[in-house]
PDB file of C-alpha atoms in Angstrom:
ATOM      1  CA  MET C 255      78.380 123.386  93.305  1.00 86.00           C
ATOM      2  CA  ASN C 256      82.580 123.180  92.528  1.00 88.00           C
ATOM      3  CA  GLY C 257      84.305 121.879  95.069  1.00 93.00           C
ATOM      4  CA  LEU C 258      81.172 119.472  95.278  1.00 95.00           C
ATOM      5  CA  LYS C 259      80.994 118.059  91.416  1.00 95.00           C
ATOM      6  CA  ALA C 260      85.285 118.379  91.702  1.00 96.00           C
ATOM      7  CA  SER C 261      85.266 115.747  94.863  1.00 96.00           C
ATOM      8  CA  GLU C 262      82.509 113.141  93.177  1.00 97.00           C
ATOM      9  CA  VAL C 263      85.311 113.575  89.984  1.00 97.00           C
ATOM     10  CA  GLY C 264      88.251 112.969  92.426  1.00 97.00           C
ATOM     11  CA  PHE C 265      86.411 109.851  94.040  1.00 97.00           C
ATOM     12  CA  ALA C 266      85.402 108.270  92.178  1.00 97.00           C
ATOM     13  CA  MET C 267      89.112 107.849  89.660  1.00 98.00           C
ATOM     14  CA  VAL C 268      89.849 106.019  93.355  1.00 97.00           C
ATOM     15  CA  LEU C 269      86.805 103.994  93.266  1.00 97.00           C
ATOM     16  CA  ILE C 270      87.947 103.028  90.255  1.00 98.00           C
ATOM     17  CA  LEU C 271      91.751 103.080  90.674  1.00 97.00           C
ATOM     18  CA  LEU C 272      90.588 101.079  94.121  1.00 96.00           C
ATOM     19  CA  GLY C 273      88.756  98.301  92.146  1.00 95.00           C
ATOM     20  CA  SER C 274      91.888  96.940  90.240  1.00 96.00           C
ATOM     21  CA  ILE C 275      93.588  97.033  93.245  1.00 96.00           C
ATOM     22  CA  VAL C 276      91.645  95.034  94.799  1.00 94.00           C
ATOM     23  CA  GLU C 277      92.019  92.521  90.987  1.00 93.00           C
ATOM     24  CA  GLY C 278      95.477  92.543  91.137  1.00 93.00           C
ATOM     25  CA  PHE C 279      96.294  92.002  94.781  1.00 93.00           C
ATOM     26  CA  GLY C 280      93.868  89.702  95.131  1.00 90.00           C
ATOM     27  CA  TYR C 281      91.043  90.874  97.453  1.00 91.00           C
ATOM     28  CA  GLY C 282      88.139  90.784  94.921  1.00 88.00           C
ATOM     29  CA  LEU C 283      86.520  88.072  97.549  1.00 86.00           C
ATOM     30  CA  SER C 284      87.975  88.647 101.278  1.00 85.00           C
ATOM     31  CA  LEU C 285      84.607  90.266 102.515  1.00 88.00           C
ATOM     32  CA  GLY C 286      82.710  87.208 100.642  1.00 84.00           C
ATOM     33  CA  THR C 287      79.868  87.597  98.316  1.00 85.00           C
ATOM     34  CA  LYS C 288      78.410  90.079 101.631  1.00 83.00           C
ATOM     35  CA  TRP C 289      77.358  93.714 100.244  1.00 87.00           C
ATOM     36  CA  PRO C 290      77.314  96.370 100.816  1.00 87.00           C
ATOM     37  CA  TYR C 291      79.262  95.835 104.369  1.00 86.00           C
ATOM     38  CA  THR C 292      80.753  93.388 106.976  1.00 82.00           C
ATOM     39  CA  ARG C 293      80.016  94.760 110.595  1.00 81.00           C
ATOM     40  CA  ASN C 294      83.369  95.378 110.546  1.00 88.00           C
ATOM     41  CA  ILE C 295      84.388  97.242 107.532  1.00 92.00           C
ATOM     42  CA  VAL C 296      86.024 100.436 108.467  1.00 92.00           C
ATOM     43  CA  LEU C 297      88.278  98.608 110.645  1.00 93.00           C
ATOM     44  CA  LEU C 298      89.052  96.050 107.851  1.00 92.00           C
ATOM     45  CA  MET C 299      89.829  99.408 106.136  1.00 94.00           C
ATOM     46  CA  VAL C 300      92.090 101.030 108.030  1.00 93.00           C
ATOM     47  CA  ARG C 301      93.763  97.992 108.453  1.00 92.00           C
ATOM     48  CA  GLY C 302      94.049  97.974 104.587  1.00 91.00           C
ATOM     49  CA  ASP C 303      92.051  95.778 102.297  1.00 94.00           C
ATOM     50  CA  PRO C 304      91.704  98.551  99.406  1.00 95.00           C
ATOM     51  CA  GLU C 305      88.532  96.122  98.802  1.00 94.00           C
ATOM     52  CA  ALA C 306      86.937  97.423 101.682  1.00 94.00           C
ATOM     53  CA  ALA C 307      88.791 101.681 100.793  1.00 95.00           C
ATOM     54  CA  HIS C 308      86.362 100.127  97.853  1.00 96.00           C
ATOM     55  CA  ARG C 309      83.249 100.305  99.115  1.00 95.00           C
ATOM     56  CA  VAL C 310      83.452 102.892 101.556  1.00 95.00           C
ATOM     57  CA  VAL C 311      84.913 105.096  99.239  1.00 96.00           C
ATOM     58  CA  ALA C 312      81.545 103.976  96.979  1.00 96.00           C
ATOM     59  CA  THR C 313      79.545 105.324  99.998  1.00 96.00           C
ATOM     60  CA  LEU C 314      81.479 108.893  99.532  1.00 96.00           C
ATOM     61  CA  VAL C 315      80.646 108.461  95.552  1.00 97.00           C
ATOM     62  CA  GLY C 316      76.655 108.585  96.927  1.00 97.00           C
ATOM     63  CA  LEU C 317      76.108 110.666  98.773  1.00 97.00           C
ATOM     64  CA  VAL C 318      78.006 113.444  97.458  1.00 97.00           C
ATOM     65  CA  ALA C 319      75.793 112.817  94.484  1.00 97.00           C
ATOM     66  CA  LEU C 320      72.478 112.852  96.960  1.00 97.00           C
ATOM     67  CA  ALA C 321      74.065 116.028  98.176  1.00 97.00           C
ATOM     68  CA  LEU C 322      74.474 117.252  93.999  1.00 97.00           C
ATOM     69  CA  VAL C 323      71.354 115.685  93.312  1.00 97.00           C
ATOM     70  CA  ILE C 324      69.332 117.432  96.197  1.00 96.00           C
ATOM     71  CA  LEU C 325      71.453 121.130  95.477  1.00 95.00           C
ATOM     72  CA  ALA C 326      71.735 121.593  92.236  1.00 92.00           C
ATOM     73  CA  PRO C 327      68.958 118.913  90.971  1.00 94.00           C
ATOM     74  CA  GLY C 328      68.857 118.484  87.022  1.00 92.00           C
ATOM     75  CA  ILE C 329      69.076 116.085  83.635  1.00 93.00           C
ATOM     76  CA  SER C 330      73.131 115.363  85.317  1.00 92.00           C
ATOM     77  CA  THR C 331      73.584 115.663  88.532  1.00 95.00           C
ATOM     78  CA  ILE C 332      69.859 112.971  88.560  1.00 97.00           C
ATOM     79  CA  SER C 333      71.768 110.709  85.504  1.00 97.00           C
ATOM     80  CA  GLY C 334      74.674 110.247  87.908  1.00 96.00           C
ATOM     81  CA  LEU C 335      72.613 109.239  90.773  1.00 97.00           C
ATOM     82  CA  ILE C 336      71.153 107.010  89.143  1.00 97.00           C
ATOM     83  CA  LEU C 337      73.912 105.593  87.436  1.00 97.00           C
ATOM     84  CA  ILE C 338      75.128 105.168  90.566  1.00 97.00           C
ATOM     85  CA  VAL C 339      72.904 103.377  92.514  1.00 97.00           C
ATOM     86  CA  VAL C 340      72.339 101.065  88.903  1.00 98.00           C
ATOM     87  CA  THR C 341      76.882 100.701  89.472  1.00 97.00           C
ATOM     88  CA  ALA C 342      76.757 100.050  92.918  1.00 95.00           C
ATOM     89  CA  LEU C 343      73.475  96.661  92.326  1.00 95.00           C
ATOM     90  CA  PHE C 344      76.432  95.036  89.328  1.00 96.00           C
ATOM     91  CA  GLY C 345      79.173  95.729  92.230  1.00 93.00           C
ATOM     92  CA  MET C 346      77.584  93.058  94.129  1.00 93.00           C
ATOM     93  CA  GLY C 347      77.875  90.546  90.549  1.00 93.00           C
ATOM     94  CA  THR C 348      80.353  91.382  90.478  1.00 93.00           C
ATOM     95  CA  LEU C 349      80.755  89.030  93.325  1.00 91.00           C
ATOM     96  CA  TYR C 350      78.891  86.942  92.355  1.00 92.00           C
ATOM     97  CA  VAL C 351      81.005  86.937  88.862  1.00 92.00           C
ATOM     98  CA  LEU C 352      84.731  86.170  90.888  1.00 87.00           C
ATOM     99  CA  ALA C 353      82.652  83.750  92.494  1.00 85.00           C
ATOM    100  CA  GLY C 354      81.413  81.462  88.874  1.00 86.00           C
ATOM    101  CA  ARG C 355      77.730  82.220  89.602  1.00 89.00           C
ATOM    102  CA  ALA C 356      76.994  85.072  87.638  1.00 92.00           C
ATOM    103  CA  PRO C 357      78.442  85.728  83.810  1.00 94.00           C
ATOM    104  CA  ALA C 358      81.297  87.765  82.631  1.00 93.00           C
ATOM    105  CA  PHE C 359      78.760  90.060  81.243  1.00 95.00           C
ATOM    106  CA  VAL C 360      77.784  91.705  84.597  1.00 96.00           C
ATOM    107  CA  HIS C 361      81.530  92.256  85.227  1.00 96.00           C
ATOM    108  CA  GLY C 362      82.143  94.177  81.784  1.00 96.00           C
ATOM    109  CA  THR C 363      78.927  96.359  82.412  1.00 97.00           C
ATOM    110  CA  HIS C 364      79.659  96.807  85.928  1.00 97.00           C
ATOM    111  CA  GLY C 365      83.309  98.637  84.432  1.00 97.00           C
ATOM    112  CA  LEU C 366      81.863 100.535  82.022  1.00 97.00           C
ATOM    113  CA  LEU C 367      79.076 102.254  84.212  1.00 98.00           C
ATOM    114  CA  ALA C 368      81.909 103.236  86.417  1.00 97.00           C
ATOM    115  CA  TYR C 369      83.181 104.801  83.753  1.00 98.00           C
ATOM    116  CA  GLY C 370      80.190 106.056  83.656  1.00 97.00           C
ATOM    117  CA  VAL C 371      80.274 107.845  87.054  1.00 97.00           C
ATOM    118  CA  PHE C 372      83.473 109.082  86.125  1.00 98.00           C
ATOM    119  CA  LEU C 373      82.426 110.886  82.479  1.00 98.00           C
ATOM    120  CA  ILE C 374      78.726 112.397  84.067  1.00 97.00           C
ATOM    121  CA  TYR C 375      80.903 114.074  86.530  1.00 97.00           C
ATOM    122  CA  LEU C 376      83.912 115.297  85.125  1.00 97.00           C
ATOM    123  CA  THR C 377      82.228 116.272  82.101  1.00 96.00           C
ATOM    124  CA  GLY C 378      79.490 118.279  84.445  1.00 94.00           C
ATOM    125  CA  LEU C 379      82.484 119.599  85.925  1.00 95.00           C
ATOM    126  CA  ALA C 380      83.999 121.320  82.082  1.00 95.00           C
ATOM    127  CA  TYR C 381      81.189 121.631  80.527  1.00 95.00           C
ATOM    128  CA  PRO C 382      78.424 122.596  82.950  1.00 92.00           C
ATOM    129  CA  SER C 383      76.516 124.380  79.583  1.00 91.00           C
ATOM    130  CA  LEU C 384      76.497 120.472  78.697  1.00 91.00           C
ATOM    131  CA  ASP C 385      73.425 118.316  78.638  1.00 93.00           C
ATOM    132  CA  PHE C 386      76.304 115.173  79.001  1.00 95.00           C
ATOM    133  CA  TRP C 387      74.388 112.397  77.200  1.00 95.00           C
ATOM    134  CA  THR C 388      74.293 114.139  73.981  1.00 95.00           C
ATOM    135  CA  TYR C 389      78.094 115.213  74.883  1.00 96.00           C
ATOM    136  CA  LEU C 390      78.396 111.571  74.736  1.00 96.00           C
ATOM    137  CA  GLY C 391      76.354 110.490  72.011  1.00 95.00           C
ATOM    138  CA  ALA C 392      78.278 112.288  69.802  1.00 95.00           C
ATOM    139  CA  MET C 393      81.992 111.613  71.096  1.00 96.00           C
ATOM    140  CA  GLY C 394      83.263 108.784  70.022  1.00 95.00           C
ATOM    141  CA  ALA C 395      86.362 108.727  70.275  1.00 97.00           C
ATOM    142  CA  LEU C 396      84.480 108.108  74.207  1.00 97.00           C
ATOM    143  CA  HIS C 397      82.841 105.213  72.841  1.00 97.00           C
ATOM    144  CA  ALA C 398      85.963 103.614  71.400  1.00 97.00           C
ATOM    145  CA  LEU C 399      87.178 104.128  74.920  1.00 98.00           C
ATOM    146  CA  LEU C 400      84.356 102.453  76.881  1.00 98.00           C
ATOM    147  CA  LEU C 401      83.796  99.625  74.401  1.00 98.00           C
ATOM    148  CA  ALA C 402      87.855  98.502  75.537  1.00 97.00           C
ATOM    149  CA  VAL C 403      86.716  99.179  78.897  1.00 97.00           C
ATOM    150  CA  PHE C 404      83.648  97.525  78.898  1.00 98.00           C
ATOM    151  CA  LEU C 405      86.033  93.979  77.434  1.00 97.00           C
ATOM    152  CA  GLY C 406      88.327  94.355  79.371  1.00 95.00           C
ATOM    153  CA  GLY C 407      85.551  93.546  82.299  1.00 95.00           C
ATOM    154  CA  MET C 408      84.293  91.377  80.181  1.00 95.00           C
ATOM    155  CA  THR C 409      88.125  90.056  80.534  1.00 94.00           C
ATOM    156  CA  THR C 410      87.955  89.694  84.349  1.00 92.00           C
ATOM    157  CA  GLY C 411      85.275  88.374  84.774  1.00 90.00           C
ATOM    158  CA  GLN C 412      85.443  85.513  82.593  1.00 89.00           C
ATOM    159  CA  ARG C 413      89.147  83.830  83.749  1.00 84.00           C
ATOM    160  CA  GLY C 414      86.882  84.346  87.079  1.00 77.00           C
ATOM    161  CA  PHE C 415      88.787  84.406  90.769  1.00 76.00           C
ATOM    162  CA  GLY C 416      92.835  83.117  90.314  1.00 77.00           C
ATOM    163  CA  SER C 417      92.126  81.789  87.203  1.00 81.00           C
ATOM    164  CA  ALA C 418      95.532  82.332  84.398  1.00 83.00           C
ATOM    165  CA  ILE C 419      93.365  82.325  80.701  1.00 89.00           C
ATOM    166  CA  GLY C 420      97.374  80.810  79.068  1.00 86.00           C
ATOM    167  CA  ALA C 421      98.786  81.952  76.705  1.00 86.00           C
ATOM    168  CA  PHE C 422      97.510  81.754  73.104  1.00 88.00           C
ATOM    169  CA  VAL C 423      97.655  82.218  69.232  1.00 87.00           C
ATOM    170  CA  GLN C 424      94.252  80.922  67.769  1.00 91.00           C
ATOM    171  CA  PRO C 425      91.695  80.925  71.232  1.00 92.00           C
ATOM    172  CA  LYS C 426      90.856  78.297  71.744  1.00 90.00           C
ATOM    173  CA  LYS C 427      88.278  78.080  75.419  1.00 91.00           C
ATOM    174  CA  ALA C 428      85.543  81.768  76.203  1.00 90.00           C
ATOM    175  CA  SER C 429      88.725  83.488  78.076  1.00 91.00           C
ATOM    176  CA  GLN C 430      91.052  83.782  75.710  1.00 93.00           C
ATOM    177  CA  TRP C 431      88.194  84.568  72.483  1.00 95.00           C
ATOM    178  CA  THR C 432      87.577  87.359  74.629  1.00 95.00           C
ATOM    179  CA  VAL C 433      90.985  88.791  75.446  1.00 95.00           C
ATOM    180  CA  ALA C 434      91.710  88.413  71.350  1.00 95.00           C
ATOM    181  CA  ALA C 435      87.871  91.452  71.490  1.00 96.00           C
ATOM    182  CA  HIS C 436      89.296  93.249  73.927  1.00 96.00           C
ATOM    183  CA  ILE C 437      92.107  93.730  72.246  1.00 96.00           C
ATOM    184  CA  SER C 438      90.929  94.388  69.104  1.00 97.00           C
ATOM    185  CA  ALA C 439      88.288  96.657  70.747  1.00 97.00           C
ATOM    186  CA  GLY C 440      92.484  98.647  71.750  1.00 97.00           C
ATOM    187  CA  LEU C 441      93.017  98.704  68.481  1.00 97.00           C
ATOM    188  CA  ILE C 442      89.161 100.054  67.221  1.00 97.00           C
ATOM    189  CA  LEU C 443      90.878 102.625  70.023  1.00 97.00           C
ATOM    190  CA  VAL C 444      94.169 103.213  68.398  1.00 97.00           C
ATOM    191  CA  ALA C 445      92.942 104.083  64.353  1.00 97.00           C
ATOM    192  CA  THR C 446      89.772 105.989  65.232  1.00 97.00           C
ATOM    193  CA  LEU C 447      92.522 108.602  67.833  1.00 97.00           C
ATOM    194  CA  GLY C 448      95.053 108.308  64.487  1.00 97.00           C
ATOM    195  CA  TYR C 449      92.012 109.726  61.872  1.00 97.00           C
ATOM    196  CA  MET C 450      91.058 112.202  64.882  1.00 96.00           C
ATOM    197  CA  MET C 451      94.620 113.446  65.173  1.00 95.00           C
ATOM    198  CA  PRO C 452      96.039 116.035  65.924  1.00 94.00           C
ATOM    199  CA  ALA C 453      92.283 116.568  67.929  1.00 95.00           C
ATOM    200  CA  TYR C 454      93.133 114.281  71.210  1.00 96.00           C
ATOM    201  CA  PRO C 455      97.469 113.304  70.629  1.00 96.00           C
ATOM    202  CA  ILE C 456      97.952 112.752  73.985  1.00 97.00           C
ATOM    203  CA  ALA C 457      95.844 110.271  73.987  1.00 97.00           C
ATOM    204  CA  PHE C 458      96.225 108.854  71.154  1.00 97.00           C
ATOM    205  CA  TYR C 459     100.003 108.421  72.473  1.00 97.00           C
ATOM    206  CA  LEU C 460      98.907 106.328  76.065  1.00 97.00           C
ATOM    207  CA  ALA C 461      96.383 104.622  74.059  1.00 97.00           C
ATOM    208  CA  VAL C 462      99.400 102.796  71.854  1.00 97.00           C
ATOM    209  CA  GLY C 463     101.457 102.599  75.380  1.00 96.00           C
ATOM    210  CA  GLN C 464      98.751 101.435  76.305  1.00 96.00           C
ATOM    211  CA  PHE C 465      99.727  97.416  74.123  1.00 92.00           C
ATOM    212  CA  ALA C 466     102.735  96.923  75.969  1.00 93.00           C
ATOM    213  CA  VAL C 467     100.818  97.835  79.178  1.00 95.00           C
ATOM    214  CA  GLY C 468      98.633  95.170  78.474  1.00 93.00           C
ATOM    215  CA  PHE C 469     101.276  92.810  77.812  1.00 93.00           C
ATOM    216  CA  LEU C 470     103.297  93.021  79.946  1.00 94.00           C
ATOM    217  CA  LEU C 471      99.526  92.904  82.291  1.00 94.00           C
ATOM    218  CA  PHE C 472      98.700  89.239  80.916  1.00 93.00           C
ATOM    219  CA  HIS C 473     102.955  88.193  81.223  1.00 92.00           C
ATOM    220  CA  ALA C 474     101.667  89.121  84.987  1.00 92.00           C
ATOM    221  CA  VAL C 475      98.065  86.690  85.100  1.00 92.00           C
ATOM    222  CA  SER C 476     100.138  84.304  83.788  1.00 89.00           C
ATOM    223  CA  LEU C 477     102.790  83.869  86.122  1.00 90.00           C
ATOM    224  CA  LYS C 478     100.354  84.837  89.061  1.00 92.00           C
ATOM    225  CA  PRO C 479      96.304  85.088  88.516  1.00 90.00           C
ATOM    226  CA  LYS C 480      95.038  84.978  91.850  1.00 88.00           C
ATOM    227  CA  ASP C 481      97.220  88.344  92.188  1.00 91.00           C
ATOM    228  CA  PRO C 482      99.205  89.546  88.816  1.00 93.00           C
ATOM    229  CA  GLY C 483      99.896  92.802  91.247  1.00 93.00           C
ATOM    230  CA  ILE C 484     100.308  96.275  91.071  1.00 95.00           C
ATOM    231  CA  MET C 485     100.294  95.798  86.670  1.00 95.00           C
ATOM    232  CA  VAL C 486      96.525  96.009  86.055  1.00 95.00           C
ATOM    233  CA  ALA C 487      96.220  98.857  89.401  1.00 96.00           C
ATOM    234  CA  PHE C 488      98.178 100.915  86.285  1.00 96.00           C
ATOM    235  CA  HIS C 489      96.478  99.765  83.158  1.00 97.00           C
ATOM    236  CA  GLN C 490      93.699 101.032  84.595  1.00 97.00           C
ATOM    237  CA  SER C 491      94.900 103.923  85.943  1.00 97.00           C
ATOM    238  CA  MET C 492      96.826 104.896  81.534  1.00 97.00           C
ATOM    239  CA  VAL C 493      92.659 104.292  80.779  1.00 98.00           C
ATOM    240  CA  LEU C 494      91.712 106.691  83.679  1.00 98.00           C
ATOM    241  CA  LEU C 495      93.655 108.963  81.397  1.00 98.00           C
ATOM    242  CA  MET C 496      92.626 108.542  77.876  1.00 98.00           C
ATOM    243  CA  ALA C 497      89.490 109.993  79.997  1.00 98.00           C
ATOM    244  CA  LEU C 498      90.871 112.689  81.261  1.00 97.00           C
ATOM    245  CA  ALA C 499      92.500 112.998  77.924  1.00 97.00           C
ATOM    246  CA  ILE C 500      90.290 112.870  75.899  1.00 97.00           C
ATOM    247  CA  VAL C 501      86.788 114.843  77.557  1.00 97.00           C
ATOM    248  CA  LEU C 502      89.975 118.634  79.201  1.00 96.00           C
ATOM    249  CA  VAL C 503      91.184 118.198  75.317  1.00 94.00           C
ATOM    250  CA  TRP C 504      94.955 117.622  77.089  1.00 86.00           C
ATOM    251  CA  ARG C 505      97.786 118.324  74.034  1.00 75.00           C
TER     252      ARG C 505
END
């Protein structure tokens, strides 16, 4: 069981990072709006399409979750499987967001749910006797992190596929207002972790450093809106590290 839980945590992290690579290198609509598979999806994955790899890994996440439900049915394992199904459905919705046929809220919710999947299995592995939903309700640091995650997904969805946000001092369009909200959520996260010091020092320093990474990412999106590059994945990896630092109480 621990091996399956650890595998699920690893697959969930890989899935989130693959999603950021898809965004960073402009593969969001490489398979069009066809979902979940195309006839040659494995071949496309082998040839290096990260969107194809993203969907194959998502399938692995679902299969491991199903195995966990069969072997150890309970609130956490069943909740995890339900979260995966809902996340997958919103994943389909993100294709329509990028195609301009669905609101940015769908993209933000997809990112939020993806982190929910990661956290439910991480918590189950680290604290097997805890109820995840009770734990999540008591973790103010995770609330602040998940708010930033949601608004980060909203930022991607609001700007659309291959569109620049544009430099601004005062927001004038929806994508700029979303960026401003995302920055505010980042400040709330830093303030929350700072208030809780010295409980989560590594998470706090990562959150502070994330502002520099975010500035570089904004610059990359401005220069190459269709494929801003590796900074998207680096930005996402910092968020994953923050989540790990909070749940595992890294010092």
